[in-house]
Coordinates of C-alpha atoms in Angstrom, one line a residue:
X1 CA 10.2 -5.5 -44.1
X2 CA 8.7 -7.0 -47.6
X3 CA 5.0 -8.4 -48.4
X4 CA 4.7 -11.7 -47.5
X5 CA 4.6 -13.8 -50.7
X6 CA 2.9 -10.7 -52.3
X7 CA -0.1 -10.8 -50.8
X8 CA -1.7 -7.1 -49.7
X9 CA -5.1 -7.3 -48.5
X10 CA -7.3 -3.9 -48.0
X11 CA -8.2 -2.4 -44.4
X12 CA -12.2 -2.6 -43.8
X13 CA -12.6 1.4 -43.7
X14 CA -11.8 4.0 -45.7
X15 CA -10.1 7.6 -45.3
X16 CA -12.1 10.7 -46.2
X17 CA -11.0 14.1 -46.5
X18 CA -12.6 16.8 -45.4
X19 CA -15.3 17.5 -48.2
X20 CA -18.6 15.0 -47.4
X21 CA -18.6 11.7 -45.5
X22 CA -18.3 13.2 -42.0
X23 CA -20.1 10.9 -39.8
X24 CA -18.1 7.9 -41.9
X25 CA -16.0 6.8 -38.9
X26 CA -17.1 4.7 -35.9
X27 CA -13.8 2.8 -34.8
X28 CA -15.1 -0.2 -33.5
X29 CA -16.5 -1.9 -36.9
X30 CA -13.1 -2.3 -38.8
X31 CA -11.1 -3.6 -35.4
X32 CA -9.1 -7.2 -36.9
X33 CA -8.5 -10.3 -35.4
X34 CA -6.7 -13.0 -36.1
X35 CA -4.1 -10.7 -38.3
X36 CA -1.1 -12.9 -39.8
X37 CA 2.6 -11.7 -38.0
X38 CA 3.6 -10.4 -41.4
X39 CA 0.2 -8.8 -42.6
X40 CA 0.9 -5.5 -44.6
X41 CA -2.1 -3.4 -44.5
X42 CA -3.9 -1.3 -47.5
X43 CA -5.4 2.3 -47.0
X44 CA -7.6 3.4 -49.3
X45 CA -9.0 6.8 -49.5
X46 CA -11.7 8.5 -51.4
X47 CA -9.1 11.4 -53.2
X48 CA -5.3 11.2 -54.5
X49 CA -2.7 11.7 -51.7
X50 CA -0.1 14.0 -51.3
X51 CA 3.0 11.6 -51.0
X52 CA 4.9 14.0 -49.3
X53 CA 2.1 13.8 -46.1
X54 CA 2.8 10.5 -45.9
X55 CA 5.4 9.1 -43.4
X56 CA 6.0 7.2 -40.3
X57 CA 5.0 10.2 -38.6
X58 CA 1.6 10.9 -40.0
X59 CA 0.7 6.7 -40.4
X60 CA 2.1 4.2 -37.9
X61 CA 1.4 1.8 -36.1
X62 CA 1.1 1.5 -31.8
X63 CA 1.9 -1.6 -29.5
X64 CA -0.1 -2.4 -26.2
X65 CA 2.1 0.0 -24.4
X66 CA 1.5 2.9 -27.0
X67 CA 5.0 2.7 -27.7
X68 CA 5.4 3.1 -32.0
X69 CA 6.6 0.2 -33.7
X70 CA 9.7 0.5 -35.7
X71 CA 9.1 0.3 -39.3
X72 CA 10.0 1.4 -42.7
X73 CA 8.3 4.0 -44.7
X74 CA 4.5 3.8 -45.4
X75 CA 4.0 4.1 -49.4
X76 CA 1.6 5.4 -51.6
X77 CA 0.8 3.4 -54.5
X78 CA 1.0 4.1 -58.3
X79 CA -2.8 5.6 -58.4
X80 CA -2.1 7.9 -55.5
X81 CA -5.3 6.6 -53.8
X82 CA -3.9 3.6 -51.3
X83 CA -1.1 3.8 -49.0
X84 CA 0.6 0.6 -47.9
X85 CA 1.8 -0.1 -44.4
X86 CA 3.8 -3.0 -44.5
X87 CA 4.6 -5.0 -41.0
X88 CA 7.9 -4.6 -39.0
X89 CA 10.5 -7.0 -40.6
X90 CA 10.5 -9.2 -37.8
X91 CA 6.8 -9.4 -37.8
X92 CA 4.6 -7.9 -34.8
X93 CA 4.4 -10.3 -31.7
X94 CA 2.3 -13.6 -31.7
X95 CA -1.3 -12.8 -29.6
X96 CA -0.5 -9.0 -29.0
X97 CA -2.8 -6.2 -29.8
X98 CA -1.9 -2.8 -32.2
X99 CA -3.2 0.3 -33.2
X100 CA -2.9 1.6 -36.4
X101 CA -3.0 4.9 -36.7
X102 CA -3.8 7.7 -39.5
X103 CA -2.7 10.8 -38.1
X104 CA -4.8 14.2 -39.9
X105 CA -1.7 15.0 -41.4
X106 CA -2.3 13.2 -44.2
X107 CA -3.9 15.6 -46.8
X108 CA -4.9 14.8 -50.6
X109 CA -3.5 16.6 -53.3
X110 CA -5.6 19.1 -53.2
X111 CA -4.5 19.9 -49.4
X112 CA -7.6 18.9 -47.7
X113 CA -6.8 17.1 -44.5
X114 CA -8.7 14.0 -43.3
X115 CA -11.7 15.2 -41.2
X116 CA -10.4 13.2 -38.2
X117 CA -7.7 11.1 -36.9
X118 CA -8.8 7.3 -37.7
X119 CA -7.1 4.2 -35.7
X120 CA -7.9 0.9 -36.2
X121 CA -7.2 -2.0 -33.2
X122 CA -6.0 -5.6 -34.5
X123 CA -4.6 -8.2 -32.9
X124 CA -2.1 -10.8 -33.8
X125 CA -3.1 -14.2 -34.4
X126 CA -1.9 -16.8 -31.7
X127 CA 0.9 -19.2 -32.6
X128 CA -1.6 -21.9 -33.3
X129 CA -3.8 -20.7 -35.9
X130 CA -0.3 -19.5 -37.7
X131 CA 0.5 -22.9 -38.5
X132 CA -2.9 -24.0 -40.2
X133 CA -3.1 -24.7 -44.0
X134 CA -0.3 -25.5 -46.0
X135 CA 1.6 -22.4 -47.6
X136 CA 0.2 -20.2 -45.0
X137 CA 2.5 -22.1 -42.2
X138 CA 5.7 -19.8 -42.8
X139 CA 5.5 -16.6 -40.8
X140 CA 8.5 -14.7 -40.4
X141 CA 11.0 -17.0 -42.1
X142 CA 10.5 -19.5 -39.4
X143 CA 8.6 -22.5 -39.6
X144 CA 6.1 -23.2 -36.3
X145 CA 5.8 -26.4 -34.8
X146 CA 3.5 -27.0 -32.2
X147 CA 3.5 -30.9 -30.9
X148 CA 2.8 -32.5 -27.6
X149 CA 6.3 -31.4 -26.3
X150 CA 5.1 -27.5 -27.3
X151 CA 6.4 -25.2 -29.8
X152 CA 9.5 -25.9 -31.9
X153 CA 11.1 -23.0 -34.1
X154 CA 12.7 -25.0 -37.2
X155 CA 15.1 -22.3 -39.2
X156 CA 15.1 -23.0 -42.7
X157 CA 18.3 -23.8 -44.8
X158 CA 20.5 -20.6 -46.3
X159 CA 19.7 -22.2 -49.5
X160 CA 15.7 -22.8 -50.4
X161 CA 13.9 -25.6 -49.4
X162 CA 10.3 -26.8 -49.7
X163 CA 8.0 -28.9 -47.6
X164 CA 6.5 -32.1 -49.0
X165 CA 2.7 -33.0 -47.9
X166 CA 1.8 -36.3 -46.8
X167 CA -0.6 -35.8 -49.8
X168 CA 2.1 -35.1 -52.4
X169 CA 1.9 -31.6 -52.8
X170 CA 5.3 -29.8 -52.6
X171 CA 5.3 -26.1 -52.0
X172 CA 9.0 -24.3 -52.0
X173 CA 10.2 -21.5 -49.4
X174 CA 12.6 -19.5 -49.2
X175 CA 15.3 -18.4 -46.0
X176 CA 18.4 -17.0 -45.1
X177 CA 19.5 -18.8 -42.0
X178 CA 20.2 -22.5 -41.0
X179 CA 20.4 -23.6 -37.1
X180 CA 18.4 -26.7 -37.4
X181 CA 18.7 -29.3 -39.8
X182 CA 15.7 -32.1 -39.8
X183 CA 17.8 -36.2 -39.8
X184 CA 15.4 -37.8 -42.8
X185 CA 11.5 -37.3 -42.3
X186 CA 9.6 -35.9 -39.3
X187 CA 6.0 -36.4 -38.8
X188 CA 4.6 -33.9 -36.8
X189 CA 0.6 -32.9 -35.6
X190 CA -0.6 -29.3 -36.2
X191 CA -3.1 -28.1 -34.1
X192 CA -5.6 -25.8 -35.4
X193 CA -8.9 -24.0 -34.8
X194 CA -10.7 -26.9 -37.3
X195 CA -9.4 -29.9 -35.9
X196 CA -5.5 -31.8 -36.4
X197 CA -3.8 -32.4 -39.8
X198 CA -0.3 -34.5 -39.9
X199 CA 2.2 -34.2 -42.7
X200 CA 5.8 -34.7 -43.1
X201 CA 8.6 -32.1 -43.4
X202 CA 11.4 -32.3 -45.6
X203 CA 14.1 -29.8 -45.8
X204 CA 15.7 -29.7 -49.1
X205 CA 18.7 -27.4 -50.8
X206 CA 16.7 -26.0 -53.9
X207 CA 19.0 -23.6 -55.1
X208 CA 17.2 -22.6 -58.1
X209 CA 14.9 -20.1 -55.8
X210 CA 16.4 -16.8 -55.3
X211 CA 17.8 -16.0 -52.1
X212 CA 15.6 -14.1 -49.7
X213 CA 16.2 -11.9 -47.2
X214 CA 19.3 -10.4 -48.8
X215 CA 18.5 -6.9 -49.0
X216 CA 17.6 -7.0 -45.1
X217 CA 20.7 -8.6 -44.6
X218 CA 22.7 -5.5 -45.9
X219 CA 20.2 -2.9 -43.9
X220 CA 21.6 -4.7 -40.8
X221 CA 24.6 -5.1 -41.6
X222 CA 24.8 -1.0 -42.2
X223 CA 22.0 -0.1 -39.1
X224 CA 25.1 -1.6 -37.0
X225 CA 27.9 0.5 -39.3
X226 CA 29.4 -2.8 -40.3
X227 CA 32.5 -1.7 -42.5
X228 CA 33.1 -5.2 -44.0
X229 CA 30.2 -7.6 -44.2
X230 CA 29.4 -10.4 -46.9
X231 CA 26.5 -12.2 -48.0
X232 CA 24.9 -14.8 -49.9
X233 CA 23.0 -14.4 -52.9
X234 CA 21.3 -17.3 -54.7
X235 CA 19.6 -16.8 -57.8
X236 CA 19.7 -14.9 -61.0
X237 CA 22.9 -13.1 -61.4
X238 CA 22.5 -11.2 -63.9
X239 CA 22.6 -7.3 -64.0
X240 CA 23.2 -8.3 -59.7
X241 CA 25.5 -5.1 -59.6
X242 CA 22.3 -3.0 -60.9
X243 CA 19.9 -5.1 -58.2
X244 CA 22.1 -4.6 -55.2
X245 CA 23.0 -0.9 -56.3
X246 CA 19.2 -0.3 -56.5
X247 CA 18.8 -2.4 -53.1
X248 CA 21.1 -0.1 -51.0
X249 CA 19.7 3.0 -52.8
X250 CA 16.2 1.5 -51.3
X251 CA 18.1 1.0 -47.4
X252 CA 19.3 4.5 -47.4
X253 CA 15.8 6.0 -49.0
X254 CA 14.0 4.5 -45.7
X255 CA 16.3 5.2 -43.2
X256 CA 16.9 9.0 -43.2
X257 CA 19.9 9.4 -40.5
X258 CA 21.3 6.4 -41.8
X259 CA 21.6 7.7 -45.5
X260 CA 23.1 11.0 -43.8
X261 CA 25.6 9.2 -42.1
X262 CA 26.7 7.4 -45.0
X263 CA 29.7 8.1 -46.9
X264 CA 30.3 5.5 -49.8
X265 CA 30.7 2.0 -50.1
X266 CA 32.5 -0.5 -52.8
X267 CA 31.3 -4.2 -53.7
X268 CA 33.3 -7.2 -54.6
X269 CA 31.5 -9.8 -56.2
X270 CA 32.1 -13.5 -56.8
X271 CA 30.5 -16.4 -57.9
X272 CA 29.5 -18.7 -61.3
X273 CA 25.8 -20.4 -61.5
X274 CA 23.4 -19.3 -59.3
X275 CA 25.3 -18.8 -56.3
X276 CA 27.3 -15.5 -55.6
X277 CA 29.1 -13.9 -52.3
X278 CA 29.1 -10.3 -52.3
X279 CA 31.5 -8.5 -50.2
X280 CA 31.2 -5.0 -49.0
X281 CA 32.9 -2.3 -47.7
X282 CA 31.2 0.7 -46.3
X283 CA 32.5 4.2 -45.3
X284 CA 30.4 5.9 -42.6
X285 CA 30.9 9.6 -40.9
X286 CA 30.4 7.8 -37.3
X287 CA 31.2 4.6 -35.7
X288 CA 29.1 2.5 -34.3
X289 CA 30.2 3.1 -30.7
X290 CA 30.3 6.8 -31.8
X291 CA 26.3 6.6 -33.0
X292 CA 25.5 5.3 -29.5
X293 CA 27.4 7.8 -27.8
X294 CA 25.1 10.6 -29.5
X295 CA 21.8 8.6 -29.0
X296 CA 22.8 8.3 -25.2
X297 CA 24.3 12.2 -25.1
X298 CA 21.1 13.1 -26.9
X299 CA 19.0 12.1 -24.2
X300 CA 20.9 13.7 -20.8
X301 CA 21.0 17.0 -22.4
X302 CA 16.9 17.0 -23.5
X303 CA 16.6 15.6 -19.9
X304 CA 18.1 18.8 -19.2
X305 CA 17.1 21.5 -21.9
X306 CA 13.4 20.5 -21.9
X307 CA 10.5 21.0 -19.3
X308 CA 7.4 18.5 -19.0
X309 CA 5.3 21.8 -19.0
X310 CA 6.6 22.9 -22.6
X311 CA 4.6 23.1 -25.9
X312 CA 6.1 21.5 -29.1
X313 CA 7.1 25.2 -30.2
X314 CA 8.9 26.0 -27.0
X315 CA 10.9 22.6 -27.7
X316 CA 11.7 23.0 -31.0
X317 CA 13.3 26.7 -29.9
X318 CA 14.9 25.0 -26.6
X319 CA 16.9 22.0 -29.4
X320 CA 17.8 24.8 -31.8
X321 CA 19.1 27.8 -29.3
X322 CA 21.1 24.2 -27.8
X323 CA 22.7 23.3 -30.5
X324 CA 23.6 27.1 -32.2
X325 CA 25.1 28.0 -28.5
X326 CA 27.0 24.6 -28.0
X327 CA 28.2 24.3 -31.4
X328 CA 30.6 26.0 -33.7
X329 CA 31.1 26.1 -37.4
X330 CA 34.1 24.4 -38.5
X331 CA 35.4 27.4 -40.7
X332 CA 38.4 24.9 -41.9
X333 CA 35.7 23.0 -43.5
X334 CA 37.3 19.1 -42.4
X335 CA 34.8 16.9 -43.9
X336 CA 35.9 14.4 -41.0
X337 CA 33.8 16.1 -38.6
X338 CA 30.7 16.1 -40.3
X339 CA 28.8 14.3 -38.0
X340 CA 26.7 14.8 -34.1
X341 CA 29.6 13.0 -32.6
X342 CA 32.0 15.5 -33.3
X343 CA 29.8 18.0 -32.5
X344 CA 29.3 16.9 -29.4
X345 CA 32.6 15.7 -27.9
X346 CA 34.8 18.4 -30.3
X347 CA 32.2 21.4 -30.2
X348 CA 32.6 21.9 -33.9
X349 CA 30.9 20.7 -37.4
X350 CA 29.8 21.3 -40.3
X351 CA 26.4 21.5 -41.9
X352 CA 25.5 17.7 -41.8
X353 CA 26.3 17.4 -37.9
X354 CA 24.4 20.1 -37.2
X355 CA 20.9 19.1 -39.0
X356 CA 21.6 15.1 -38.0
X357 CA 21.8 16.5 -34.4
X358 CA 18.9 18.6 -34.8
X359 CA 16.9 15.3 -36.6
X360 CA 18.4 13.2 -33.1
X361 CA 16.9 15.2 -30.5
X362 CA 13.8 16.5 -32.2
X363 CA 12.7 13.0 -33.1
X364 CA 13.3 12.1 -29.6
X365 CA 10.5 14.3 -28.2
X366 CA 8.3 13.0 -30.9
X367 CA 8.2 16.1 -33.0
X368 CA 8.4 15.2 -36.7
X369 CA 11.5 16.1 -38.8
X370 CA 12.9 15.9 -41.7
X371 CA 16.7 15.8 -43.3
X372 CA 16.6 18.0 -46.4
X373 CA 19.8 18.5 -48.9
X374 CA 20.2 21.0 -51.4
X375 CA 22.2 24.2 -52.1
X376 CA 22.8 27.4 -50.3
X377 CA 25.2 30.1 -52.1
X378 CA 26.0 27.9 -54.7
X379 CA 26.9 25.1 -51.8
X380 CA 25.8 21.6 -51.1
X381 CA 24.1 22.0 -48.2
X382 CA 21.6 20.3 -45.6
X383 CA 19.1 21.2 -42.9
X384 CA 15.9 20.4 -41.6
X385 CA 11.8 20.3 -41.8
X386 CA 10.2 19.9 -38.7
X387 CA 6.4 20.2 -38.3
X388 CA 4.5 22.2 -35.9
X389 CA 0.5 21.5 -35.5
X390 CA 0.9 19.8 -38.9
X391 CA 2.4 22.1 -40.6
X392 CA 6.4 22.3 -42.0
X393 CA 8.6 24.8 -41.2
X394 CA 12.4 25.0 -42.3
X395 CA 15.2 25.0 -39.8
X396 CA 18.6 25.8 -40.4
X397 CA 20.5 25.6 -37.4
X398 CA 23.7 26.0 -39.5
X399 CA 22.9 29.5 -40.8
X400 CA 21.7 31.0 -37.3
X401 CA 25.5 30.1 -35.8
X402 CA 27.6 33.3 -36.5
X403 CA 30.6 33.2 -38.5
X404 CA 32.9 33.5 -36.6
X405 CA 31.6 31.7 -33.7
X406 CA 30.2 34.3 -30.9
X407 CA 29.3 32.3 -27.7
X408 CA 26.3 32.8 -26.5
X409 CA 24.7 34.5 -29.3
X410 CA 21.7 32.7 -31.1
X411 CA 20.2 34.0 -34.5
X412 CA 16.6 32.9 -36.0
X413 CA 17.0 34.2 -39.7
X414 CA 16.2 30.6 -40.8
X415 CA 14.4 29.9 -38.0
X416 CA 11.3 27.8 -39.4
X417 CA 10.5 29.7 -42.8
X418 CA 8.2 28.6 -45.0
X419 CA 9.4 27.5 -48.6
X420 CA 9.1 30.9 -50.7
X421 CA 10.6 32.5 -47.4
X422 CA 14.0 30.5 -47.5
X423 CA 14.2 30.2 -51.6
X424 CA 16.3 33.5 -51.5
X425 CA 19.3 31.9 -51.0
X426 CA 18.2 27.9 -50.5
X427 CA 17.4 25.5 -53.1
X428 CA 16.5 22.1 -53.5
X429 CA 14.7 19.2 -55.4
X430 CA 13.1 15.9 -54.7
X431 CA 15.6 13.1 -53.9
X432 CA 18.0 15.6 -52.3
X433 CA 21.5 15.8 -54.0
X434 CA 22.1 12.3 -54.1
X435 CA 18.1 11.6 -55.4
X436 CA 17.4 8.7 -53.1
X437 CA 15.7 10.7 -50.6
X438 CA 12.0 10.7 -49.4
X439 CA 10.2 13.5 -51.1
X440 CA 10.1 16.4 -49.3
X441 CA 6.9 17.9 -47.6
X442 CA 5.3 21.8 -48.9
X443 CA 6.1 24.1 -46.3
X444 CA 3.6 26.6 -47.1
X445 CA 2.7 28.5 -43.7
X446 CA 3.9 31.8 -42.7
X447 CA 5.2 31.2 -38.8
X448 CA 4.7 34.8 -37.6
X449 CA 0.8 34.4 -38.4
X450 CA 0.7 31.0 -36.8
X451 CA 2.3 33.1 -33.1
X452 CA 0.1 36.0 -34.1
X453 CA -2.8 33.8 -33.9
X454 CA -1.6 32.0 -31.0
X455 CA -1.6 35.4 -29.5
X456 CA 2.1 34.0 -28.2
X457 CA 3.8 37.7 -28.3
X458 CA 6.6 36.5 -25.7
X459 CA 8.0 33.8 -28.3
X460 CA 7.5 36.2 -31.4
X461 CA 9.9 38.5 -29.1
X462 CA 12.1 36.1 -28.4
X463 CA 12.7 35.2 -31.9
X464 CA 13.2 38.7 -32.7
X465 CA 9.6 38.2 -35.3
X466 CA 7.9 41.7 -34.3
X467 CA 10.4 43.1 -36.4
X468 CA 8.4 41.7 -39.7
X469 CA 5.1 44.1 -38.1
X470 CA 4.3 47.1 -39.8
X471 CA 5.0 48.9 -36.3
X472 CA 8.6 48.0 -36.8
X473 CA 9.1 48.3 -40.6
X474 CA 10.6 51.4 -42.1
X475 CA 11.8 52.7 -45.7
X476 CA 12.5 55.8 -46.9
X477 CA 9.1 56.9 -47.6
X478 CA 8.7 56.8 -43.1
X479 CA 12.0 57.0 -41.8
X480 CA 11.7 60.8 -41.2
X481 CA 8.6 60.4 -39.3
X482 CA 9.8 57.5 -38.0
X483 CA 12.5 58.8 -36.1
X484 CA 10.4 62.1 -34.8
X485 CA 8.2 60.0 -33.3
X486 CA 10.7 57.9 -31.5
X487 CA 13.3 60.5 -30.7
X488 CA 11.4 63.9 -30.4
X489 CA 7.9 62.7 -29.0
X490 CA 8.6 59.4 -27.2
X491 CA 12.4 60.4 -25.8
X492 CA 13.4 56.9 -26.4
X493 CA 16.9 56.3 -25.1
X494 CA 17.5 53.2 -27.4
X495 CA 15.4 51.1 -30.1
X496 CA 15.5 48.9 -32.7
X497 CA 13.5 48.6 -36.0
X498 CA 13.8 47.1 -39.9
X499 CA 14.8 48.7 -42.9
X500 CA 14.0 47.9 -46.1
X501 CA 16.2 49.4 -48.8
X502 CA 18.5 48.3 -51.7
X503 CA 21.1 50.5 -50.4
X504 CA 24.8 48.7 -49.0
X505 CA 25.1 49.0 -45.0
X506 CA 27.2 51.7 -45.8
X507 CA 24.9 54.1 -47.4
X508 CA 22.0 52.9 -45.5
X509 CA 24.3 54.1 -42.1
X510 CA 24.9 56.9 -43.6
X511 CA 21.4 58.0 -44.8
X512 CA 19.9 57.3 -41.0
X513 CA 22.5 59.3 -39.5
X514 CA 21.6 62.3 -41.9
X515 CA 18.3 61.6 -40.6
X516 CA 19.1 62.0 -37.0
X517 CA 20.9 64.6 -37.8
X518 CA 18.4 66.4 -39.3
X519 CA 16.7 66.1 -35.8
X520 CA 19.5 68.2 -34.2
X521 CA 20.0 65.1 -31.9
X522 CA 23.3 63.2 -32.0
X523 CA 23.5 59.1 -31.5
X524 CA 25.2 55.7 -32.9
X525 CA 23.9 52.9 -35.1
X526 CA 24.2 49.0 -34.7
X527 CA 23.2 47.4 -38.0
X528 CA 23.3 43.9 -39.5
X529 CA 21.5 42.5 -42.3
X530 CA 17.9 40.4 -41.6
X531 CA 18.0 37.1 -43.8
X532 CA 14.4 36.7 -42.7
X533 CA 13.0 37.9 -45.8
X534 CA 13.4 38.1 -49.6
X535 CA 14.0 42.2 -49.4
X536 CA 17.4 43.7 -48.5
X537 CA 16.7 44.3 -44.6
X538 CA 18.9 45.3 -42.1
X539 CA 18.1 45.7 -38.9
X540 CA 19.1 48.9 -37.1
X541 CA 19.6 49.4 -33.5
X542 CA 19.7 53.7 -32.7
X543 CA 21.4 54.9 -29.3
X544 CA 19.9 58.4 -28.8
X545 CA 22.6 61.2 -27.3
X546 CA 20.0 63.5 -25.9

């Protein structure tokens, strides 16, 4: 997807955030018609933007079915005040309506959300009107003919070419396919809106233009998991090593799976002049067969893990309790695996199959996620953001799978933190370890208030969260009391609480069993250690001998 010839023209309405300008939005005024197949759009709003709101989750665009239109990143521009959505690269559809859409996730810098979810309609332009004027005509690297016999599609030459006007004006253009070639001259009518206007058409090799297209060539080319590919560059070749390093940087930066299932790649380039044929080979964790596998696989077992009559939280706990139960760590570490497709066909991974397969089938039900990368106990390591009622959570599906593997058993120590509640032991920067990535969204809420609030005590059970309360939080200080009031008043059989010491499990065993003792009631402890929180906790688990 690129700007067509440059050109970026600004959306009739502007976004507000919360503070002032309430009543500012009335849909119906900034509707477009008429909208060029390859029209990038400008938002402007009235405060700097957080980049890290901004995504193809929180701004996209909707077709007439209110299906979302594949596209690459929307991106916030040097001021911080605009944010560009450029069109799909094969342009939207000739005639068809869309909706674009500014979700209220998008917050300034400041963290003020917009007031309200805007959406503007436009429709596309029939074919027509696409072919008025003179530079205008090219939409979509495709030149439109419309003449009595109907509508022609002439592909331009791999080389450039221009167009010569019956009036002598010659404007060049630029392609990267030939299927057509034009025998001499051809006079042909356009019809348009104002009346007709004949010209000639010449297609001419002008290889002093730089190729275009070149770059989408190679995000093809790797969207497919082509190993070997080559293509054609024409132009300027120096520092070409430095553009197409910086161009597949760009490819793996806007497609996040992609860049996760990438492994390395090497470049062979040939060529004197103007004219160079790159040649590349690229290294990827799956196949291309093995990638459609896991998008088909991904979709039978949601069909089967997921109920219509589920919130977005329930989901998210439904894909994470699949993939901790169905998976195992790969404790002999083979890089090889590293990928969903193993995952699924072998039953074991390693960190990057996990979150990729976590990424597959939470973007599938719509609920926006990330691909993070970073450290964890002085490891490269990778998980996930998702985001619940527009807020980001962490998820490491990794870290709740046991080591060594105990079926059946599911853990929710990194079970959607916030930031400050996973930075005990998880680290990371912008751009990720390799430094191409997206930046990364603040994860700032607190999930257990979020339930709390909910009043949604059977899924802070579930996921073992009422042990962060007060009622279930002991130390030293109100272990004694503690355990009267469970053991001597209550008679409780069995129970389970968190303690906070800096003690080892060892000496924190022994200091509750002294403590029991000191009841003159006898019983055995479970313990294990809570990675929930920044303290040393362990969660203890008393059977009571009465």
């Amino acid at each position: 997807m690129k700007f067509l010839r440059g050109y970026v023209s600004i959306i009739l309405f502007a976004a507000f955030f919360l503070f002032g300008a309430i009543n500012a939005f009335a849909e119906s005024p900034w509707d477009k018609k008429d909208v060029d197949p390859n029209h990038p759009f400008t938002i402007t709003f009235n405060q700097k933007v957080d980049p890290r709101s901004v995504n193809t989750h929180t701004i996209y665009v909707l077709d007439e079915n209110g299906r979302r239109v594949e596209g690459k990143e929307p991106k916030v521009s040097n001021d911080g005040y605009k944010v560009i959505v450029e069109a799909p690269a094969s342009g939207y559809s000739y005639g068809s309506s869309y909706i674009l859409v500014v979700a209220k996730d998008v917050v300034s810098e400041k963290q003020q959300p917009l007031n309200k979810e805007i959406r503007m309609n436009f429709t596309i332009q029939e074919i027509h009107k696409t072919i008025t004027g003179k530079v205008n005509n090219i939409a979509a690297n495709t030149i439109e003919i419309q003449d009595a016999n109907g509508i022609v599609s002439l592909p331009l030459n791999s080389n450039a070419t221009y167009y010569l006007l019956q009036n002598g004006e010659k404007t060049t253009i630029s392609n990267s396919e030939f299927i057509e070639k034009l025998n001499h001259h051809s006079t042909v009518t356009y019809e348009n809106h104002n009346g007709k206007e004949s010209f000639t058409l010449q297609v001419s090799s002008n290889p002093s233009t730089p190729s275009d297209g070149w770059k989408e060539q190679i995000e093809k080319a790797m969207l497919e998991r082509q190993t070997k590919f080559s293509i054609q560059y024409v132009g300027d070749l120096s520092k070409l090593e430095e553009k197409v390093i910086k161009a597949l940087d760009e490819i793996l930066a806007e497609n996040e799976y992609l860049n996760y299932d990438f492994k390395g790649y090497s470049l062979d380039m040939s060529g004197s002049g103007n004219e160079a044929t790159i040649d590349f080979k690229v290294n990827y964790y799956q196949t291309k067969e093995q990638a459609e596998y896991v998008e088909k696989r991904v979709k039978e077992i949601l069909a089967d893990i997921i109920d219509p009559s589920m919130n977005d939280h329930e989901k998210v706990k439904a894909v994470h309790d699949y993939v901790v139960t169905h998976i195992a760590y790969d404790e002999s570490l083979n890089q090889a695996v590293n990928a969903p497709y193993f995952a699924l066909t072998n039953g074991k991974t390693l960190c990057n199959g996990y979150a990729m397969l976590v990424y597959l089938m939470l973007d599938e039900l719509d609920i926006p996620v990330r691909l993070i990368s970073g450290e964890s106990h002085g490891n490269g390591h990778a998980w996930n953001l998702v985001q619940l009622d527009g807020k980001w959570y962490h998820l490491d599906a990794t870290w709740d799978d046991p080591i060594p593997d105990q079926p059946g058993r599911v853990m929710y120590h990194y079970y959607l933190l916030s930031d400050s509640e996973i930075r005990h032991d998880h680290s990371w920067k912008d751009g990720g370890l390799n430094g191409r990535e997206q930046p990364y969204p603040a994860a700032n809420t607190n999930y257990l208030e979020v339930l709390m609030e909910r009043g949604d005590m059977e899924l802070i059970e579930s996921l073992g969260l009422q042990y962060l309360t007060p009622d279930y939080t002991v130390d030293e200080t109100n272990l004694a009391q503690f355990l009267n009031e469970k053991i001597l008043n209550n008679k409780e059989n069995r129970f389970t609480f968190r303690f906070v010491t800096n003690q080892s499990i060892d000496n924190t065993a022994h200091l509750i069993r002294a403590a029991i003792r000191e009841l003159g009631i006898g019983g055995s402890l479970e313990l294990m250690e809570y990675s929930r929180t920044q303290e040393k906790d362990y969660l203890v688990t008393v059977n009571v001998f009465y």
